[in-house]
Amino acid sequence: KKTMGNCPGSQRKSFVDQSLKIYEKFKRDQLKLLLLGAGESGKSTFAKQMRVINGNEQSRFDEEECLDYIPIIHRNVIESISALLNAAQNFGYKLKKKNRDFVDHYTEVKGLMDLSPEHGTEIQSLWKDEALQMAMERSSEFQIIESASYFFNKILDITALDYIPSVQDILMSRSKTTGIIEITFRIRKTNFLLVDVGGQRSERRKWLHCFQDVTAILFTVGASEYDQFLQEDETINRMQEALTLFDEICNSHWFRNVDIILFLNKNDLFRAKIGKVDMNICFSEYTGGKNYEAAIKYLGDKFRDVNKSDKVLYVHPTTATNTENVKMVFDDIIDIMINAAMEGAGFV
C-alpha cells in the first residue's frame, strides 16, 4: 500500500491530486448495495429504513402510500390472531367464556380482508385473554410475525375508520418481497442503489440477475431466530439456513472481491430471548450460557468462520425497526466503503 510518509513536495502534491480525483469519481459513480438474507430476517425493513433516513421528499412515504399499507397491516393482524388462536388451541389453553364466541371469526380468515372498529374491540378482548398471552410466550414454536404484539397493543387505532399508518407502523408491517425492489438515495454527495430481493427459497433463483457491478453486500440474519424454523420447511432451523446461505454468498466466485457487511438483526429480540433460551438449542458446542455478550460474539464468530476468502467481513448487531440504530450503523457502512475505495486505489 502507498503511504505519504517520505514523499518530496512535488510527489506529495501529485498524491493529493490523485486522491482527490479518485474520491470525486467515487462520489459521481452510483454504488450498488445488494441486500441479501433468508426470509424473515428483516431485509425489507432495512430497505424501508433507507427511504426514511436517506430518501428525498419524493422517495419518503407520503400520505397516499401510507394509506396503501392499511390492507397489509390488517392482513398482518388477521393472520397473527388466527395463528395465535390456533396455537392456543393446540397447546390446550382455554379462552375465557366471553371470548369463545369470537374464535370462529378469526380461525378461518380466507374471507376476512378489512378490519372494522368492531373487529378491533373483539381482537383487543382476545389479546388480553390469558390463554393467548401464554400462547405468545411460546411463539418460537409456531409461525407468527415478531410485530404481532406491537399491532395487537394498538389494535383500536389500527381499526379506526380514520386510521393512517405511521412510519413506525410501516416499518413493523410484514409482506413477502417478490421480485426485485430498487431504492436510490444520496448521502455525502454519493449516489447509492440498494437492491432488495426476496429471501424465501422460491425467490432466490432471481438473485443472479443482480450480481453484476456490486460495491458491497448487506447480508441480514435474524439473530433471534436460533430457536425458530423456516416457514417454507418447518424441519429446518432458521439460523442454520442463514449460515448455509451465507456460505454460498460469501464464497461465491461472483463476490470474490466484494466486501460484506453482516447485520445480526433483531438484536433487541435477541437480547430479550437469550436470557430465557440458551443458544445451545441451535449450536450444541456453544457454552456461553444465557449471556448476551458471549452469545452475540459467538454468533458473529460463527459467520466469520464461514468466510474462506481474503475479503473483509464487517459485523454489526442491528435492530432494523429502530431508525436511530440503523442510521448509526449505515454511517459506519459509508465510512467503510469510502475507505475501501480509497484503499483499493492505493491511496490509504
Coordinates of C-alpha atoms in Angstrom, one line a residue:
K1 CA 0.0 0.0 0.0
K2 CA 1.2 3.5 -0.7
T3 CA 1.6 6.0 2.1
M4 CA 2.6 9.6 2.2
G5 CA 5.4 9.0 4.7
N6 CA 8.5 10.2 2.8
C7 CA 7.1 11.9 -0.3
P8 CA 9.0 15.0 -1.5
G9 CA 6.9 18.1 -2.0
S10 CA 6.0 17.6 -5.7
Q11 CA 5.2 13.9 -5.1
R12 CA 3.1 14.8 -2.2
K13 CA 1.1 17.3 -4.3
S14 CA 0.7 14.7 -7.0
F15 CA -0.5 12.1 -4.5
V16 CA -3.1 14.5 -3.1
D17 CA -4.4 15.5 -6.5
Q18 CA -4.8 11.8 -7.5
S19 CA -6.5 11.0 -4.2
L20 CA -9.0 13.8 -4.8
K21 CA -9.7 12.6 -8.3
I22 CA -10.4 9.1 -7.0
Y23 CA -12.7 10.5 -4.3
E24 CA -14.5 12.7 -6.8
K25 CA -15.1 9.7 -9.1
F26 CA -16.3 7.7 -6.1
K27 CA -18.9 10.4 -5.4
R28 CA -20.0 10.5 -9.1
D29 CA -20.4 6.8 -9.5
Q30 CA -23.5 5.0 -8.3
L31 CA -22.6 2.5 -5.6
K32 CA -24.7 -0.7 -5.8
L33 CA -25.6 -2.3 -2.5
L34 CA -27.0 -5.8 -2.7
L35 CA -29.3 -6.6 0.2
L36 CA -29.5 -10.4 0.8
G37 CA -30.6 -12.8 3.5
A38 CA -33.1 -15.5 4.3
G39 CA -36.8 -14.8 4.5
E40 CA -38.0 -13.1 7.7
S41 CA -34.5 -11.8 8.5
G42 CA -35.6 -8.1 8.3
K43 CA -34.1 -7.3 4.9
S44 CA -37.1 -5.3 3.6
T45 CA -37.4 -3.4 6.9
F46 CA -33.9 -2.3 6.4
A47 CA -34.7 -1.2 2.9
K48 CA -37.7 0.8 4.2
Q49 CA -35.4 2.5 6.7
M50 CA -33.2 3.7 3.9
R51 CA -36.1 5.6 2.5
V52 CA -36.9 7.1 5.9
I53 CA -33.3 8.1 6.7
N54 CA -31.8 9.0 3.3
G55 CA -34.6 9.5 0.9
N56 CA -35.5 12.9 -0.5
E57 CA -39.1 14.3 -0.2
Q58 CA -40.2 12.3 -3.2
S59 CA -39.0 9.0 -2.0
R60 CA -40.2 9.1 1.6
F61 CA -43.6 7.7 2.5
D62 CA -46.3 10.2 1.6
E63 CA -49.9 10.0 3.0
E64 CA -51.2 8.2 -0.1
E65 CA -48.5 5.5 0.2
C66 CA -49.1 5.3 4.0
L67 CA -52.8 4.5 3.3
D68 CA -51.7 1.8 0.9
Y69 CA -50.2 0.0 3.9
I70 CA -53.6 -0.4 5.7
P71 CA -54.5 -3.7 4.0
I72 CA -51.0 -5.0 4.6
I73 CA -51.2 -4.2 8.3
H74 CA -54.8 -5.5 8.5
R75 CA -53.6 -8.7 6.9
N76 CA -50.7 -9.0 9.4
V77 CA -53.2 -8.6 12.3
I78 CA -55.7 -11.1 10.9
E79 CA -53.1 -13.8 10.2
S80 CA -51.4 -13.2 13.6
I81 CA -54.6 -13.5 15.6
S82 CA -55.5 -16.6 13.6
A83 CA -52.1 -18.2 14.2
L84 CA -52.3 -17.3 17.9
L85 CA -55.8 -18.8 18.4
N86 CA -54.8 -22.0 16.6
A87 CA -51.6 -22.2 18.8
A88 CA -53.6 -21.7 22.0
Q89 CA -56.0 -24.5 20.9
N90 CA -53.1 -26.8 20.1
F91 CA -51.4 -26.1 23.4
G92 CA -54.7 -26.9 25.2
Y93 CA -55.1 -23.3 26.6
K94 CA -58.8 -22.4 27.2
L95 CA -60.2 -19.0 26.4
K96 CA -62.5 -17.1 28.8
K97 CA -66.2 -17.8 28.0
K98 CA -66.8 -14.2 26.8
N99 CA -64.1 -14.6 24.1
R100 CA -65.1 -18.0 22.8
D101 CA -67.8 -16.5 20.5
F102 CA -65.1 -14.6 18.6
V103 CA -62.9 -17.5 17.8
D104 CA -64.7 -18.6 14.6
H105 CA -64.4 -15.1 13.2
Y106 CA -60.6 -15.4 13.0
T107 CA -59.5 -19.0 12.8
E108 CA -60.7 -19.2 9.2
V109 CA -59.5 -15.9 7.7
K110 CA -59.7 -16.5 3.9
G111 CA -62.8 -14.3 3.5
L112 CA -61.7 -11.6 6.0
M113 CA -59.8 -8.8 4.4
D114 CA -60.6 -5.5 6.2
L115 CA -60.9 -4.8 9.9
S116 CA -63.7 -2.7 11.3
P117 CA -63.8 -0.9 14.8
E118 CA -66.0 -3.9 15.9
H119 CA -63.2 -6.3 14.9
G120 CA -60.8 -4.1 16.9
T121 CA -62.8 -4.4 20.0
E122 CA -63.0 -8.2 19.6
I123 CA -59.3 -8.6 18.9
Q124 CA -58.4 -6.4 21.9
S125 CA -60.5 -8.7 24.2
L126 CA -58.9 -11.8 22.7
W127 CA -55.4 -10.4 23.1
K128 CA -56.0 -9.7 26.7
D129 CA -57.1 -13.3 27.3
E130 CA -54.6 -15.2 29.4
A131 CA -54.8 -18.2 27.0
L132 CA -53.4 -16.1 24.2
Q133 CA -50.8 -14.4 26.4
M134 CA -49.5 -17.9 27.4
A135 CA -49.5 -19.0 23.7
M136 CA -47.5 -15.9 22.7
E137 CA -44.8 -16.9 25.3
R138 CA -44.3 -19.9 23.1
S139 CA -44.2 -18.0 19.8
S140 CA -41.0 -19.8 18.7
E141 CA -43.0 -23.0 18.4
F142 CA -45.3 -21.7 15.7
Q143 CA -45.2 -19.2 12.8
I144 CA -46.2 -15.7 13.8
I145 CA -44.6 -12.4 12.9
E146 CA -42.5 -10.7 15.6
S147 CA -44.5 -7.5 15.3
A148 CA -47.8 -9.2 16.2
S149 CA -47.7 -7.9 19.8
Y150 CA -47.0 -4.3 18.5
F151 CA -50.1 -4.4 16.4
F152 CA -52.3 -6.1 19.0
N153 CA -51.4 -3.4 21.5
K154 CA -52.6 -0.6 19.2
I155 CA -55.5 -2.6 17.6
L156 CA -58.2 0.1 18.3
D157 CA -56.1 2.7 16.4
I158 CA -55.4 0.3 13.6
T159 CA -59.1 -0.5 13.1
A160 CA -60.4 3.1 13.5
L161 CA -62.1 4.5 10.4
D162 CA -59.7 7.4 10.2
Y163 CA -56.5 5.3 10.6
I164 CA -53.4 6.5 8.8
P165 CA -50.3 4.2 9.4
S166 CA -47.4 5.9 11.0
V167 CA -43.8 5.4 9.7
Q168 CA -43.2 3.0 12.6
D169 CA -46.3 1.1 11.7
I170 CA -45.0 0.7 8.1
L171 CA -41.6 -0.4 9.4
M172 CA -43.3 -3.0 11.7
S173 CA -45.5 -4.3 8.9
R174 CA -44.6 -7.5 7.0
S175 CA -45.2 -8.5 3.4
K176 CA -43.3 -11.1 1.4
T177 CA -40.8 -9.5 -1.1
T178 CA -41.3 -10.9 -4.5
G179 CA -39.1 -9.9 -7.5
I180 CA -36.6 -7.1 -7.2
I181 CA -37.0 -3.8 -5.5
E182 CA -34.6 -1.0 -6.1
I183 CA -34.2 2.1 -4.0
T184 CA -31.9 5.1 -4.9
F185 CA -30.7 7.7 -2.5
R186 CA -27.8 10.1 -2.0
I187 CA -25.5 10.5 1.0
R188 CA -22.5 12.7 1.3
K189 CA -22.8 13.7 -2.4
T190 CA -22.6 10.0 -3.3
N191 CA -25.4 8.1 -5.2
F192 CA -26.5 4.7 -3.9
L193 CA -28.6 2.0 -5.4
L194 CA -30.0 -0.5 -2.9
V195 CA -31.3 -3.7 -4.4
D196 CA -33.7 -5.8 -2.3
V197 CA -34.7 -9.3 -3.5
G198 CA -37.0 -11.8 -1.9
G199 CA -35.3 -14.0 0.7
Q200 CA -37.6 -17.1 0.5
R201 CA -36.2 -20.1 -1.2
S202 CA -38.5 -19.8 -4.2
E203 CA -37.3 -16.2 -4.8
R204 CA -33.5 -16.9 -4.8
R205 CA -33.3 -18.0 -8.4
K206 CA -33.9 -14.3 -9.3
W207 CA -30.8 -13.2 -7.4
L208 CA -28.4 -14.0 -10.2
H209 CA -29.6 -11.0 -12.3
C210 CA -28.5 -8.7 -9.5
F211 CA -24.9 -10.0 -9.1
Q212 CA -23.1 -7.7 -11.5
D213 CA -21.2 -4.5 -10.5
V214 CA -21.9 -4.9 -6.8
T215 CA -20.0 -2.5 -4.5
A216 CA -20.9 -4.3 -1.2
I217 CA -23.3 -6.9 0.1
L218 CA -25.5 -6.2 3.1
F219 CA -26.4 -9.6 4.5
T220 CA -29.1 -9.8 7.1
V221 CA -29.5 -12.5 9.7
G222 CA -32.4 -12.7 12.2
A223 CA -30.2 -13.1 15.3
S224 CA -33.2 -14.0 17.5
E225 CA -34.3 -16.9 15.2
Y226 CA -31.9 -19.5 16.5
D227 CA -34.8 -21.5 18.0
Q228 CA -37.2 -21.0 15.1
F229 CA -37.9 -22.8 11.9
L230 CA -38.5 -21.8 8.3
Q231 CA -42.0 -21.0 7.1
E232 CA -41.3 -22.9 3.9
D233 CA -39.9 -26.0 5.7
E234 CA -40.6 -26.4 9.4
T235 CA -37.9 -29.1 9.7
I236 CA -35.1 -26.6 9.1
N237 CA -33.7 -24.2 11.7
R238 CA -33.7 -20.6 10.5
M239 CA -30.2 -19.9 11.8
Q240 CA -28.7 -23.0 10.2
E241 CA -30.4 -21.9 6.9
A242 CA -28.9 -18.4 7.3
L243 CA -25.4 -19.9 7.8
T244 CA -25.8 -22.2 4.7
L245 CA -27.0 -19.3 2.6
F246 CA -24.2 -17.0 3.8
D247 CA -21.6 -19.7 3.0
E248 CA -22.9 -19.8 -0.6
I249 CA -22.9 -16.0 -1.0
C250 CA -19.7 -15.2 0.9
N251 CA -17.6 -17.8 -1.0
S252 CA -19.2 -17.4 -4.4
H253 CA -17.0 -16.6 -7.3
W254 CA -19.4 -13.7 -8.1
F255 CA -18.3 -11.9 -5.0
R256 CA -14.6 -12.8 -4.8
N257 CA -13.6 -9.2 -4.4
V258 CA -16.8 -7.8 -2.8
D259 CA -16.8 -6.9 0.9
I260 CA -19.7 -8.0 3.0
I261 CA -21.5 -6.2 5.9
L262 CA -23.3 -8.7 8.1
F263 CA -26.2 -7.5 10.1
L264 CA -27.1 -9.6 13.1
N265 CA -30.6 -8.2 13.0
K266 CA -33.4 -8.2 15.6
N267 CA -30.8 -7.5 18.2
D268 CA -33.5 -6.2 20.6
L269 CA -35.4 -9.5 20.4
F270 CA -32.1 -11.5 20.6
R271 CA -31.1 -9.7 23.8
A272 CA -34.5 -10.5 25.4
K273 CA -34.6 -14.1 24.2
I274 CA -31.0 -15.1 25.1
G275 CA -31.9 -14.5 28.8
K276 CA -34.5 -17.2 28.5
V277 CA -33.4 -19.6 25.8
D278 CA -29.9 -20.9 25.7
M279 CA -28.3 -20.8 22.2
N280 CA -27.1 -24.4 22.5
I281 CA -30.5 -25.3 21.3
C282 CA -29.1 -24.4 17.9
F283 CA -25.4 -24.8 18.4
S284 CA -24.6 -27.8 20.6
E285 CA -21.0 -26.7 21.1
Y286 CA -22.0 -23.2 22.4
T287 CA -21.0 -22.9 26.1
G288 CA -21.7 -19.2 26.8
G289 CA -25.0 -19.8 28.5
K290 CA -27.7 -17.1 28.6
N291 CA -25.2 -14.2 28.5
Y292 CA -25.8 -11.7 25.8
E293 CA -22.2 -10.6 25.2
A294 CA -21.0 -14.2 24.9
A295 CA -23.8 -15.2 22.6
I296 CA -23.6 -12.2 20.2
K297 CA -19.8 -12.7 20.0
Y298 CA -20.2 -16.4 19.3
L299 CA -22.8 -15.7 16.6
G300 CA -20.5 -13.2 14.9
D301 CA -17.6 -15.6 15.0
K302 CA -19.7 -18.4 13.6
F303 CA -20.4 -16.4 10.5
R304 CA -16.8 -15.1 10.3
D305 CA -15.6 -18.8 10.3
V306 CA -17.6 -19.4 7.1
N307 CA -15.5 -16.8 5.2
K308 CA -12.9 -18.8 3.3
S309 CA -11.6 -15.8 1.3
D310 CA -9.5 -12.8 2.0
K311 CA -12.4 -10.4 1.8
V312 CA -13.2 -8.3 4.8
L313 CA -16.4 -9.2 6.8
Y314 CA -17.9 -6.4 8.9
V315 CA -20.3 -7.5 11.6
H316 CA -23.0 -5.2 13.1
P317 CA -25.7 -6.1 15.6
T318 CA -28.8 -4.1 14.4
T319 CA -32.4 -3.6 15.1
A320 CA -33.9 -2.7 11.7
T321 CA -37.1 -1.3 13.1
N322 CA -35.1 1.3 15.1
T323 CA -34.4 4.2 12.9
E324 CA -31.6 5.7 15.0
N325 CA -29.8 2.4 15.3
V326 CA -29.9 1.9 11.5
K327 CA -28.8 5.4 10.8
M328 CA -25.8 5.0 13.1
V329 CA -24.9 1.6 11.5
F330 CA -25.3 3.0 8.0
D331 CA -23.0 5.9 8.7
D332 CA -20.4 3.3 9.7
I333 CA -21.0 1.5 6.4
I334 CA -20.4 4.6 4.4
D335 CA -17.1 5.2 6.1
I336 CA -16.2 1.6 5.4
M337 CA -17.0 1.9 1.7
I338 CA -15.2 5.2 1.2
N339 CA -12.1 3.8 2.9
A340 CA -12.3 0.6 0.9
A341 CA -12.5 2.6 -2.4
M342 CA -9.5 4.7 -1.5
E343 CA -7.5 1.7 -0.2
G344 CA -8.4 -0.3 -3.4
A345 CA -6.9 2.6 -5.4
G346 CA -3.7 2.5 -3.3
F347 CA -4.2 5.8 -1.6
V348 CA -4.7 4.7 2.0

